[in-house]
Coordinates of C-alpha atoms and ligand atoms in Angstrom, one line a residue:
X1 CA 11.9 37.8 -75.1
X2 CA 13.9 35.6 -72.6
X3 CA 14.8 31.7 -74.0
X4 CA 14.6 29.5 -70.8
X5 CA 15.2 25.9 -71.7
X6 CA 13.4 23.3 -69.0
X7 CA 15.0 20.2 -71.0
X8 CA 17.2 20.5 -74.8
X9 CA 16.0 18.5 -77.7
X10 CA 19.1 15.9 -78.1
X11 CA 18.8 12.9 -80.8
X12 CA 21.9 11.1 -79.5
X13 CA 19.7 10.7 -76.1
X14 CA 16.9 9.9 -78.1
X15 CA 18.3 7.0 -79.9
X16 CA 19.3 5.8 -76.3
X17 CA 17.5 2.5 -75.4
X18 CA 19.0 1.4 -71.8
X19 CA 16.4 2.8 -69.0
X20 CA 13.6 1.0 -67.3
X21 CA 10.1 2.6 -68.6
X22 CA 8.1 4.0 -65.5
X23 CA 3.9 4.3 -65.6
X24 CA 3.1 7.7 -63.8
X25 CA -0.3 9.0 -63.2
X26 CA -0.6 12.4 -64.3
X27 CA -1.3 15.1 -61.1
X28 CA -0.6 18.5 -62.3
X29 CA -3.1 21.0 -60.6
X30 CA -3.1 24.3 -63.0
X31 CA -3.0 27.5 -60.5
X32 CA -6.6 29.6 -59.8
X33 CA -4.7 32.1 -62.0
X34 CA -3.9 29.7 -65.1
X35 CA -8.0 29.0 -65.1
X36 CA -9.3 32.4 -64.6
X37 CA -7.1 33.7 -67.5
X38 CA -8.2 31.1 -70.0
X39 CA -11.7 30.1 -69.2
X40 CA -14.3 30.5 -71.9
X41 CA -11.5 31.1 -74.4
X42 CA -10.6 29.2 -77.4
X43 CA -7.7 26.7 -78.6
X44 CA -7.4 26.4 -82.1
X45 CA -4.8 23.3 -83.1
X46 CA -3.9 22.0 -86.2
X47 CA -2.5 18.3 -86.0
X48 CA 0.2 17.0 -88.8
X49 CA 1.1 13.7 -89.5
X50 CA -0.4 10.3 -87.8
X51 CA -2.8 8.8 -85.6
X52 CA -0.3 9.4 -82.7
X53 CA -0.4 13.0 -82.9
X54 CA -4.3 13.3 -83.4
X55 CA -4.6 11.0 -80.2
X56 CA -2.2 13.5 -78.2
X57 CA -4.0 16.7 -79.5
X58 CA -7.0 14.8 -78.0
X59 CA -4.8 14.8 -74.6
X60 CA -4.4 18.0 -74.8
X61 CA -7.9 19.4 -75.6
X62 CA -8.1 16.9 -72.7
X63 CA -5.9 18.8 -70.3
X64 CA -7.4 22.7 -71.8
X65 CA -11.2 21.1 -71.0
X66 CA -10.2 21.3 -67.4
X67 CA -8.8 25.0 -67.5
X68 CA -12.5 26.1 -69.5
X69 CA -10.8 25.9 -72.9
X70 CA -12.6 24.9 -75.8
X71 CA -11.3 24.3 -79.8
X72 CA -12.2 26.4 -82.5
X73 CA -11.3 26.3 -86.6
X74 CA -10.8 30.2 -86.4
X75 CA -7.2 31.0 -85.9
X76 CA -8.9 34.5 -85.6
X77 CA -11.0 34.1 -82.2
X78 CA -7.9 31.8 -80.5
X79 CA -6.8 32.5 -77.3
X80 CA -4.1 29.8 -77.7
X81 CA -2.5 28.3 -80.7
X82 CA -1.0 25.1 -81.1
X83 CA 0.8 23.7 -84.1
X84 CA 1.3 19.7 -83.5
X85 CA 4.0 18.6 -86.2
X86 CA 5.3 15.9 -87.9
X87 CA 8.8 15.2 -88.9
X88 CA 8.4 12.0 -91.2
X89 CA 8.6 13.8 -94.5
X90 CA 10.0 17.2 -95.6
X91 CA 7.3 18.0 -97.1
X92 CA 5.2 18.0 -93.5
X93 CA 7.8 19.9 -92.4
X94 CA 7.3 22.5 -95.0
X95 CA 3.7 22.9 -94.4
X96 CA 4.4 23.4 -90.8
X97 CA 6.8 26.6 -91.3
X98 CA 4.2 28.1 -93.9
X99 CA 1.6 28.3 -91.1
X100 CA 3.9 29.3 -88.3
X101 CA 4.6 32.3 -90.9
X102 CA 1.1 32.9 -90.8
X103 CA 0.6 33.3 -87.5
X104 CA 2.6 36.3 -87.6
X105 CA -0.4 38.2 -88.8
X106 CA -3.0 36.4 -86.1
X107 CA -0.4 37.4 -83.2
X108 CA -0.4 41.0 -84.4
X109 CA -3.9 41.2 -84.5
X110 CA -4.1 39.6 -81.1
X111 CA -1.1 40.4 -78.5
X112 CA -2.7 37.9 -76.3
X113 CA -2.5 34.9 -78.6
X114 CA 0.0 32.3 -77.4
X115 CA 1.7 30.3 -80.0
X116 CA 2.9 26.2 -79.0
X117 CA 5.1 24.3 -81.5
X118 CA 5.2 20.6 -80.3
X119 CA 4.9 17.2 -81.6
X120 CA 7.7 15.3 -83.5
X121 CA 9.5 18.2 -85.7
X122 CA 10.6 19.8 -82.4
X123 CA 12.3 16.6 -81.0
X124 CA 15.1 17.6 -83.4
X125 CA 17.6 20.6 -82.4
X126 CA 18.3 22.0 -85.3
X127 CA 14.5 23.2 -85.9
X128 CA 13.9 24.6 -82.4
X129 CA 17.0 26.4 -83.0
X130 CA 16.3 27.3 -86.1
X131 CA 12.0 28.4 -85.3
X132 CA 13.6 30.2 -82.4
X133 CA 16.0 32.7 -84.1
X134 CA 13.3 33.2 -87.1
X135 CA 10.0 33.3 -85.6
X136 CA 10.1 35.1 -82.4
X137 CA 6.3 34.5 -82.3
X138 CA 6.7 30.8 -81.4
X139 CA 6.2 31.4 -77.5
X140 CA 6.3 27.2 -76.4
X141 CA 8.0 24.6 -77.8
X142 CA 7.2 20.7 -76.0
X143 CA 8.1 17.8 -77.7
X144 CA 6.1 14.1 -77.6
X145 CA 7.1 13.3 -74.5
X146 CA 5.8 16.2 -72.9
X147 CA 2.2 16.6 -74.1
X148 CA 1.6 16.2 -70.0
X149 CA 3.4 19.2 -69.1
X150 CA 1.2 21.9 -71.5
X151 CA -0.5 23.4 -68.6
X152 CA 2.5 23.6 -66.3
X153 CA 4.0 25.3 -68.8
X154 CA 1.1 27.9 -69.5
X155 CA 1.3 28.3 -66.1
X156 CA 5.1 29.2 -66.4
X157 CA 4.6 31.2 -69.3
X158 CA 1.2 33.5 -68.3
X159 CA 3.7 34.4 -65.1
X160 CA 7.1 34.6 -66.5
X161 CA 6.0 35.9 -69.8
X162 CA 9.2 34.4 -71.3
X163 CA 9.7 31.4 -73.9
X164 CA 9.5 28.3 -73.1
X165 CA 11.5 24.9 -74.2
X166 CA 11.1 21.6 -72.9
X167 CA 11.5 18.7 -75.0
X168 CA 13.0 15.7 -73.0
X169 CA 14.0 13.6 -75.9
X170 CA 14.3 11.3 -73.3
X171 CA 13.6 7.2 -74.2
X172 CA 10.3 7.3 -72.1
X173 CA 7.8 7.0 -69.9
X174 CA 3.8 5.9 -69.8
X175 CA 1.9 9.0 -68.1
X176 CA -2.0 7.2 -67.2
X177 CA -4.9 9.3 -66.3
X178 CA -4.3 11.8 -68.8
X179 CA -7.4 13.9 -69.8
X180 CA -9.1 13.3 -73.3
X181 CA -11.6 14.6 -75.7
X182 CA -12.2 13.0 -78.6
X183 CA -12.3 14.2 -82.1
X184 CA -15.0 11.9 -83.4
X185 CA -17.9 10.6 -81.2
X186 CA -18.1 7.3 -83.0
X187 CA -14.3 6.4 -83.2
X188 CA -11.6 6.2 -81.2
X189 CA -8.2 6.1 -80.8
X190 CA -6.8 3.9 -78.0
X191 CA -2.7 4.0 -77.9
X192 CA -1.3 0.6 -77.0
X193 CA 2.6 1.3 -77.7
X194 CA 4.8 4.4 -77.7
X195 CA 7.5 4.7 -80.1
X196 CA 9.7 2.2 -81.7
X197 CA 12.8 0.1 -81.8
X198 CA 13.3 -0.8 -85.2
X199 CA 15.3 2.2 -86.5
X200 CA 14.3 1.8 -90.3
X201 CA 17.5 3.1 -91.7
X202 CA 15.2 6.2 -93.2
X203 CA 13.1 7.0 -90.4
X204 CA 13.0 9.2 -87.6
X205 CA 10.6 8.1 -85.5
X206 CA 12.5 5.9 -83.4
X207 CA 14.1 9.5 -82.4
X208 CA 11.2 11.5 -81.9
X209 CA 8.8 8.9 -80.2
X210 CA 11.6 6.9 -78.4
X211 CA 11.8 4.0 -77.2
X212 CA 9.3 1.1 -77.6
X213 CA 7.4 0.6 -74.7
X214 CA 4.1 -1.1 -74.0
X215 CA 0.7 0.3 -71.6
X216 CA -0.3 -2.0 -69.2
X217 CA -3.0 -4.2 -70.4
X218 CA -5.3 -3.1 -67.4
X219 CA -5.3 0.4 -68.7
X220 CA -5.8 -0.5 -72.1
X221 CA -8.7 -2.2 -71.3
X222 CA -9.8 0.3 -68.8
X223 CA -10.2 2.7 -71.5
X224 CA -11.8 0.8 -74.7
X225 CA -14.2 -0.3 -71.6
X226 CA -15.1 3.0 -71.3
X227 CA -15.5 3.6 -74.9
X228 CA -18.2 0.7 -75.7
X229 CA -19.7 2.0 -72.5
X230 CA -20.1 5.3 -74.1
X231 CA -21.4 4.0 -77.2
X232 CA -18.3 4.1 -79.8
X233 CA -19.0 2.0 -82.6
X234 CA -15.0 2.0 -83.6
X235 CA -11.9 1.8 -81.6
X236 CA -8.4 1.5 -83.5
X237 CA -5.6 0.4 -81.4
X238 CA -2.8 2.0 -82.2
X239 CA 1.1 1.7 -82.0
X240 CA 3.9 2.3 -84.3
X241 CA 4.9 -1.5 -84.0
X242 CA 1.8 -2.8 -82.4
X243 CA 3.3 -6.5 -83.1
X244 CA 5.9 -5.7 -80.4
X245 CA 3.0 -4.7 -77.9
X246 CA 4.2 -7.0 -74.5
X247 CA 7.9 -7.6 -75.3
X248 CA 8.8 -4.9 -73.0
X249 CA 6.2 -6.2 -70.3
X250 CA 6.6 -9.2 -67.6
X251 CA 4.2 -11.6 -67.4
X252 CA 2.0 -9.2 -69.7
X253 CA 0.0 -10.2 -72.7
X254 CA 1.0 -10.6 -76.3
X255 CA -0.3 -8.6 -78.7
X256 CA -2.7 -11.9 -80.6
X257 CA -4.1 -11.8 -76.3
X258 CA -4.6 -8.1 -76.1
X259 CA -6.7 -7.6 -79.2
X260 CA -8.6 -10.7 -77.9
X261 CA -9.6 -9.5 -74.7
X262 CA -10.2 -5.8 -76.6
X263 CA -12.4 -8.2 -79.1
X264 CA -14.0 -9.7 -76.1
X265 CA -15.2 -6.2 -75.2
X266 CA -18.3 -6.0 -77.5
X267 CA -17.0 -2.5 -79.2
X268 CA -18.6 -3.0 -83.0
X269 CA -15.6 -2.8 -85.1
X270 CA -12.4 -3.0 -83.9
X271 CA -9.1 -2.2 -85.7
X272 CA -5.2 -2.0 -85.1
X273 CA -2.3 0.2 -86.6
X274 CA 0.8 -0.7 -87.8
X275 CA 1.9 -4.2 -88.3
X276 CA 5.6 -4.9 -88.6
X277 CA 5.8 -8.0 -90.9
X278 CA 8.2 -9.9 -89.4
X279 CA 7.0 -9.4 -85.9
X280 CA 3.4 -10.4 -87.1
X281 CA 2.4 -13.7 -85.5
X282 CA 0.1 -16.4 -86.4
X283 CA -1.9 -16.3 -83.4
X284 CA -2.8 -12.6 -84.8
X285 CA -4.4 -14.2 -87.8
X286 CA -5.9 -16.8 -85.6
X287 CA -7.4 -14.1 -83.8
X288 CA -8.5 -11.9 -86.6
X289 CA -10.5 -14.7 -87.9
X290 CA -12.3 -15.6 -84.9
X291 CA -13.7 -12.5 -83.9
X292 CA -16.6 -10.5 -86.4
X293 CA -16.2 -7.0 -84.7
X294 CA -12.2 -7.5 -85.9
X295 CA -12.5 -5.8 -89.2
X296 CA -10.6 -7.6 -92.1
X297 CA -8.4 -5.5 -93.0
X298 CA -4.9 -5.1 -92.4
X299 CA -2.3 -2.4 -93.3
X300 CA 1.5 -4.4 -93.4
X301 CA 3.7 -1.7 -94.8
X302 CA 6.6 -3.5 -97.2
X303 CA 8.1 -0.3 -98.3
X304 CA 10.4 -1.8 -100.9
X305 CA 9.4 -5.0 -103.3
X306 CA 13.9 -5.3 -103.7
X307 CA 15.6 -7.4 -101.4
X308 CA 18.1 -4.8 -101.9
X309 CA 16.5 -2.1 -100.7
X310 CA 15.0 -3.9 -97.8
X311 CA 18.1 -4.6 -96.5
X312 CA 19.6 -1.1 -97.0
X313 CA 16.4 0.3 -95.3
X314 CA 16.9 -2.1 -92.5
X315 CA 13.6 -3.8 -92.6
X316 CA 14.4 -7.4 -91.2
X317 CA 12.6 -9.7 -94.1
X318 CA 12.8 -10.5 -97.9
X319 CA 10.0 -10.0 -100.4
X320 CA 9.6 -13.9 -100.6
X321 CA 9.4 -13.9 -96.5
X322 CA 6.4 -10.9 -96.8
X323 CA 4.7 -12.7 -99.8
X324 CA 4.7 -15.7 -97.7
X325 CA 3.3 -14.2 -94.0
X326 CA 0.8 -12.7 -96.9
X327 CA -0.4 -16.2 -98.4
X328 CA -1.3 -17.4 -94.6
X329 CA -3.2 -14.3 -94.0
X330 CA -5.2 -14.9 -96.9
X331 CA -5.6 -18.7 -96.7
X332 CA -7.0 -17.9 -93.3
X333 CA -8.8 -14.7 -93.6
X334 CA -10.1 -14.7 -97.6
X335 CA -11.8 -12.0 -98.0
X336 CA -9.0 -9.5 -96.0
X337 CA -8.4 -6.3 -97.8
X338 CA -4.4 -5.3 -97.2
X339 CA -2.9 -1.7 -97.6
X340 CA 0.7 -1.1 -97.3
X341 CA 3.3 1.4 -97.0
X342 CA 5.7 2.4 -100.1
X343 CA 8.9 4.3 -100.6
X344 CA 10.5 5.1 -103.7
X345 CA 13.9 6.9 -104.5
X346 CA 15.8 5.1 -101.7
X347 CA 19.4 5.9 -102.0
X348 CA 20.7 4.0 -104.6
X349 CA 17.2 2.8 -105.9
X350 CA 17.5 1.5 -109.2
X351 CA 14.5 1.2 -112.0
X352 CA 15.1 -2.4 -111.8
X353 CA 14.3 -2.0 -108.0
X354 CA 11.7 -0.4 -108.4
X355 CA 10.3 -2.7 -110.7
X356 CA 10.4 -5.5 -108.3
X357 CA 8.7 -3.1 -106.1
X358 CA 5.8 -3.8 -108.7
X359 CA 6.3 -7.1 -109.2
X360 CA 5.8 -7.7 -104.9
X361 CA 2.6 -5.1 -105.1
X362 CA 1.1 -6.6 -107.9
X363 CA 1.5 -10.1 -106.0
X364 CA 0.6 -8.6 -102.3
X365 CA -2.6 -7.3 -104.1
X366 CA -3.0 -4.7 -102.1
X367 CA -6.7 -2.7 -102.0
X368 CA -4.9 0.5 -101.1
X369 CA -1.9 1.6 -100.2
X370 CA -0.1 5.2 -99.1
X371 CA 3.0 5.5 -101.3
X372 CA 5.6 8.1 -100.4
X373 CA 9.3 9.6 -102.3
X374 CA 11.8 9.1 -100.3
X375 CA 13.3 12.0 -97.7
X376 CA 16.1 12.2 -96.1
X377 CA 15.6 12.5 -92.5
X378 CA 18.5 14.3 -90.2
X379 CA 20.2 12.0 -87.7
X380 CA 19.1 9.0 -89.6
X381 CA 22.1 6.9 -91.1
X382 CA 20.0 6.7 -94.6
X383 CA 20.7 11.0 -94.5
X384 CA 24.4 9.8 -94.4
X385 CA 23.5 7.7 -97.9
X386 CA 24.0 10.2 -101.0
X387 CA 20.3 11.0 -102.3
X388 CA 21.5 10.5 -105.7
X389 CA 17.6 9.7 -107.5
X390 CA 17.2 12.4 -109.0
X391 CA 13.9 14.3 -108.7
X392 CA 12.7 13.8 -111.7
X393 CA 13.4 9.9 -111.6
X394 CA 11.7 9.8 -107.9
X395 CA 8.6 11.3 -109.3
X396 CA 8.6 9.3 -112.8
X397 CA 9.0 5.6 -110.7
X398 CA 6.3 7.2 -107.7
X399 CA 3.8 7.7 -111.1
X400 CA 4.7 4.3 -112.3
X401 CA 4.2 2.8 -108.9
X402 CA 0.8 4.4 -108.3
X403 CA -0.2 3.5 -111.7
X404 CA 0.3 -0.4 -111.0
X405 CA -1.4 0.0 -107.9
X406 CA -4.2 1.5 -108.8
X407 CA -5.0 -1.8 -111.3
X408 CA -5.9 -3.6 -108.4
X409 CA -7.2 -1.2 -105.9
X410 CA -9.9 -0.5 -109.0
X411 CA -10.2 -4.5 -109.6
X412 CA -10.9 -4.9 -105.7
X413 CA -13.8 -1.9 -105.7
X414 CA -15.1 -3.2 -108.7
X415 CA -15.7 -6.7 -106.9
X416 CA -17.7 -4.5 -104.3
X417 CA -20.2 -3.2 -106.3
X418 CA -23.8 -5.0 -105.7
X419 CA -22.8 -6.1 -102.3
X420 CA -24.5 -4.9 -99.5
X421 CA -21.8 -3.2 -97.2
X422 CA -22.1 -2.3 -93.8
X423 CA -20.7 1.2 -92.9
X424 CA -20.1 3.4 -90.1
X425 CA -21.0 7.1 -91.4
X426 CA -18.7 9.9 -91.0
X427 CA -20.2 12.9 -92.0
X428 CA -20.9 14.8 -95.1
X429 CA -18.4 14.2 -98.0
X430 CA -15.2 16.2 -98.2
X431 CA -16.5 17.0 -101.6
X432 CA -20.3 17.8 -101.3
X433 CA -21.9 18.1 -98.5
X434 CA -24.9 17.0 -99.7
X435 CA -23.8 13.7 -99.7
X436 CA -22.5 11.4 -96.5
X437 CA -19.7 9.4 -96.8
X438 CA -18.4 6.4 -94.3
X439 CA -16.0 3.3 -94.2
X440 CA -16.6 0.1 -94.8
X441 CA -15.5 -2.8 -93.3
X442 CA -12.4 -3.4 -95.5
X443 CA -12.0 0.7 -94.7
X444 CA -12.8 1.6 -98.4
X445 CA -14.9 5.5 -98.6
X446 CA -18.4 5.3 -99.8
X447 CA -20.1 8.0 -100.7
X448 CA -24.3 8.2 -100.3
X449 CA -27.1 10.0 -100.0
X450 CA -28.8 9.9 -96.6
X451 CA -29.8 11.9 -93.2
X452 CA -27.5 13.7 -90.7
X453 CA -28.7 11.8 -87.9
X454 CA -27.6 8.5 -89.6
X455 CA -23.9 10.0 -88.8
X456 CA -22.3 7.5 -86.0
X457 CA -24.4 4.6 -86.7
X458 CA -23.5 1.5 -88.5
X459 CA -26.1 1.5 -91.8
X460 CA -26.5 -0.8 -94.8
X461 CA -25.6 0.5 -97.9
X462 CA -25.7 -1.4 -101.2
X463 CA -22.9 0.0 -103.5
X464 CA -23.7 0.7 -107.0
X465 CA -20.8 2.2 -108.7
X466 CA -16.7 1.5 -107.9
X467 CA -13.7 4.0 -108.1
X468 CA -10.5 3.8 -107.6
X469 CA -10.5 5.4 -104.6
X470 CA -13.8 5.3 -103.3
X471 CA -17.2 3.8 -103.4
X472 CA -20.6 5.2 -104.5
X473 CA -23.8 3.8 -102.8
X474 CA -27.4 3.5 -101.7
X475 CA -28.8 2.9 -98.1
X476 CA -31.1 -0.5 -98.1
X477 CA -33.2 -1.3 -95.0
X478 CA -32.1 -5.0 -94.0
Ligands
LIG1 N1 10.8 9.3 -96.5 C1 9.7 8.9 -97.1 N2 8.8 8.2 -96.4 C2 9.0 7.8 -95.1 N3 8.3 7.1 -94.3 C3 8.9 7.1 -93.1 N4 10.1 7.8 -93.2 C4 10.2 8.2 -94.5 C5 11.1 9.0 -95.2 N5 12.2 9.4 -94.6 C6 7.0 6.5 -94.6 C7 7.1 4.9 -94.4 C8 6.2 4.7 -93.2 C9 5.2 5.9 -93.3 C10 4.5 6.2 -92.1 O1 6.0 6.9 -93.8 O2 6.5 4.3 -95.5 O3 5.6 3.5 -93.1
LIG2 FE1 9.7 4.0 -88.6 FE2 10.4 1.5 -89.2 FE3 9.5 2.1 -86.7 FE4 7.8 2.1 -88.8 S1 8.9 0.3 -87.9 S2 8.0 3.7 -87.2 S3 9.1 2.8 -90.5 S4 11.4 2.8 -87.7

């Protein structure tokens, strides 16, 4: 089948940082043909990666809603397909290829079954190229800053029939107005930044999500107001740098004013992902502390405990300057559960790094914490490092590493246990679906016994037993 490219993944444009950002409202009208084909079919997508991508597959069973698409599990009963990747890690990479390979056997079943790629992985040439010349099943390829364009280009492709690639890579824009629907009817996902400008010597976001650029407060605020109006009990405010939220902006708020006003909004619990430590201010903490429906609880990556490291990763603080923004977080906010962010097997990562990693952990006392082995990224200047940990030593420090943490991520349930805890139910456990399972306010998982039609609301539940990972409990009626 033809190749027509609309726009060319391109990294070196991507690491670009000299436009203006524009805000555009999004206006596409999908032809009377686009809607007749696909109405009362169904979309099955399967989201990698972070709370970015899951709030743009949102946009996009958004922008399917208004062509009479709805989602389904069953790859079997798809009209469309969409596989919405993440490039952070290898291994997320990996995943993604296994299940394009799969849907070899769906699209032979069903001729009619398009197949989309999009999301970060595709912002990087050398895997369109590469999906292209070995899976001639992949029919569309967009990247992040093209979620907006998935209907133009069904339109394109149900009348062309040919395959389609448009991934801007370009630093940016805001597109407002965008359709949404929402995964979970009690949380939400509300973006405040796209991408970031801190080019972590090992990471490719900066690449994939572009430049760093901030929503206008008035449409932030637009939309968690129509959240608590609907009745979410949870909104997270979301950003890859959300400290940096306003820098781009004139005369806008600062991030410590935005999550005020947001506060000011009545939603029950409100949340906010990812801090960058150095860009973290006081008036956050101030702001954290005055307001109940802020939960208390913060994840601050550090990523490396070595000075060392730090530097060679290109994070912009020492371990003493983190330990420190730490202590006046917790003098202000005492009970605050932190979670953080871990590499291990940096380029040139010693044991003896590693064991300051430790030391830093141990001293951050963090209640949880997402630890990751090192991979190299294409395009990033730590892929020009040699990767000389070797596997087996990446693997033997991760184990040590997640066996130091998990002293005090046990110490910290433990504490929990005979408190009363307020939580917002999920569902029914991952494990047993007998059993419903929720967050707490410091975001720890408890698992208890209780009704379906509890699921959305914010119950009490007194905890009676503490993992490491998770909390077992009983609802009490105060
Ligand atoms: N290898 C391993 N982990 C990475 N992360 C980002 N890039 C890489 C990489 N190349 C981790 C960081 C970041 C989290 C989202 O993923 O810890 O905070
Ligand atoms: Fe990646 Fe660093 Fe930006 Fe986080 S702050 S997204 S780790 S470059």
């Amino acid at each position: 089948m033809k190749v027509e490219y609309l726009n060319t993944p391109d990294m070196g444009k991507a690491r670009r940082r000299t436009s203006e950002v524009d805000t555009v409202d999004y206006s596409y009208v999908p032809s009377e043909d686009l809607k007749s084909r696909f109405v009362g079919k169904k979309v099955y997508v399967r989201t990698y990666g972070c709370q970015a991508n899951i709030r743009d597959e949102e946009t996009m069973l958004g922008l399917l809603s208004t062509i009479g698409v709805t989602p389904t599990e069953n790859k079997s009963e798809a009209e469309i397909a969409i596989l919405n990747t993440c490039a952070v890690r290898e291994n997320a990479e990996d995943k993604v290829y296994a299940e394009i390979g799969e849907f070899k056997h769906y699209k032979h079943k069903n001729k009619n079954l398009i197949l989309i790629l999009c999301g970060c992985m595709v912002e990087q040439k050398h895997i369109v190229d590469d999906v292209l010349a070995k899976f001639p099943h992949v029919d569309i390829f967009f990247g992040t800053h093209d979620v907006q364009d998935l209907l133009k280009l069904l339109d394109l492709y149900i009348h062309k029939k040919q395959r389609y690639i448009d991934v801007s890579s370009k630093e940016g824009s805001i597109i407002e107005n965008l359709p949404v629907k929402r995964l979970d009817n009690a949380k939400a996902f509300v973006n405040i930044t796209y991408g970031c400008d801190k080019f972590c010597t090992y990471c490719i976001v900066p690449y994939t999500r572009g430049k760093e650029r901030s929503r206008n407060a008035k449409d932030i605020l637009k939309e968690c107001r129509e959240l608590v109006k609907q009745g979410y009990q949870e909104i997270t405010l979301l950003g890859q740098n959300v400290d940096a939220y306003g820098k781009d902006l004139v005369g806008g708020l600062s991030f410590a004013e935005l999550l005020d006003e947001v506060a000011k909004l009545g939603i029950p619990r409100l949340r906010f992902l990812t801090s960058y430590p150095t860009d973290f201010k006081d008036e956050v903490i101030d702001v954290m502390a005055k307001h109940d429906n802020i939960m208390k609880y913060l994840h601050f990556p550090i990523q490396s405990g070595s000075d060392d490291i730090l530097k060679k990763m290109g994070r912009r603080y020492t371990s003493e300057q983190y330990l420190e923004i730490v202590r006046k977080i917790r003098e202000k906010i005492p009970n605050i559960a932190l979670s953080t962010d871990i590499i291990v097997g940096f380029p040139n990562e010693t044991y003896e790094d590693v064991q300051k990693t430790i030391d830093v952990a141990l001293k951050a006392d963090y209640s949880s914490a997402f630890t990751f082995i090192y991979s190299p990224r294409n395009g990033t200047p730590a892929a020009k490092l040699v990767d000389n940990v070797t596997n087996e030593e990446k693997v033997k420090r991760f184990k040590e590493l997640v066996k130091a943490l998990e002293v005090n991520f046990e110490k910290h349930a433990n504490e929990m246990v005979g408190t009363i805890q307020k939580v917002l139910v999920d569902g029914p456990s991952k494990k047993n679906k007998e059993i419903l399972s929720g967050y707490t306010e410091s975001n720890k998982v408890v698992n208890f016994k209780g009704s379906s039609d509890l699921i959305g609301k914010i119950i009490n539940v007194k905890i009676t037993e503490s993992h490491v990972y998770s909390l077992t409990g009983e609802i009490v009626n105060e």
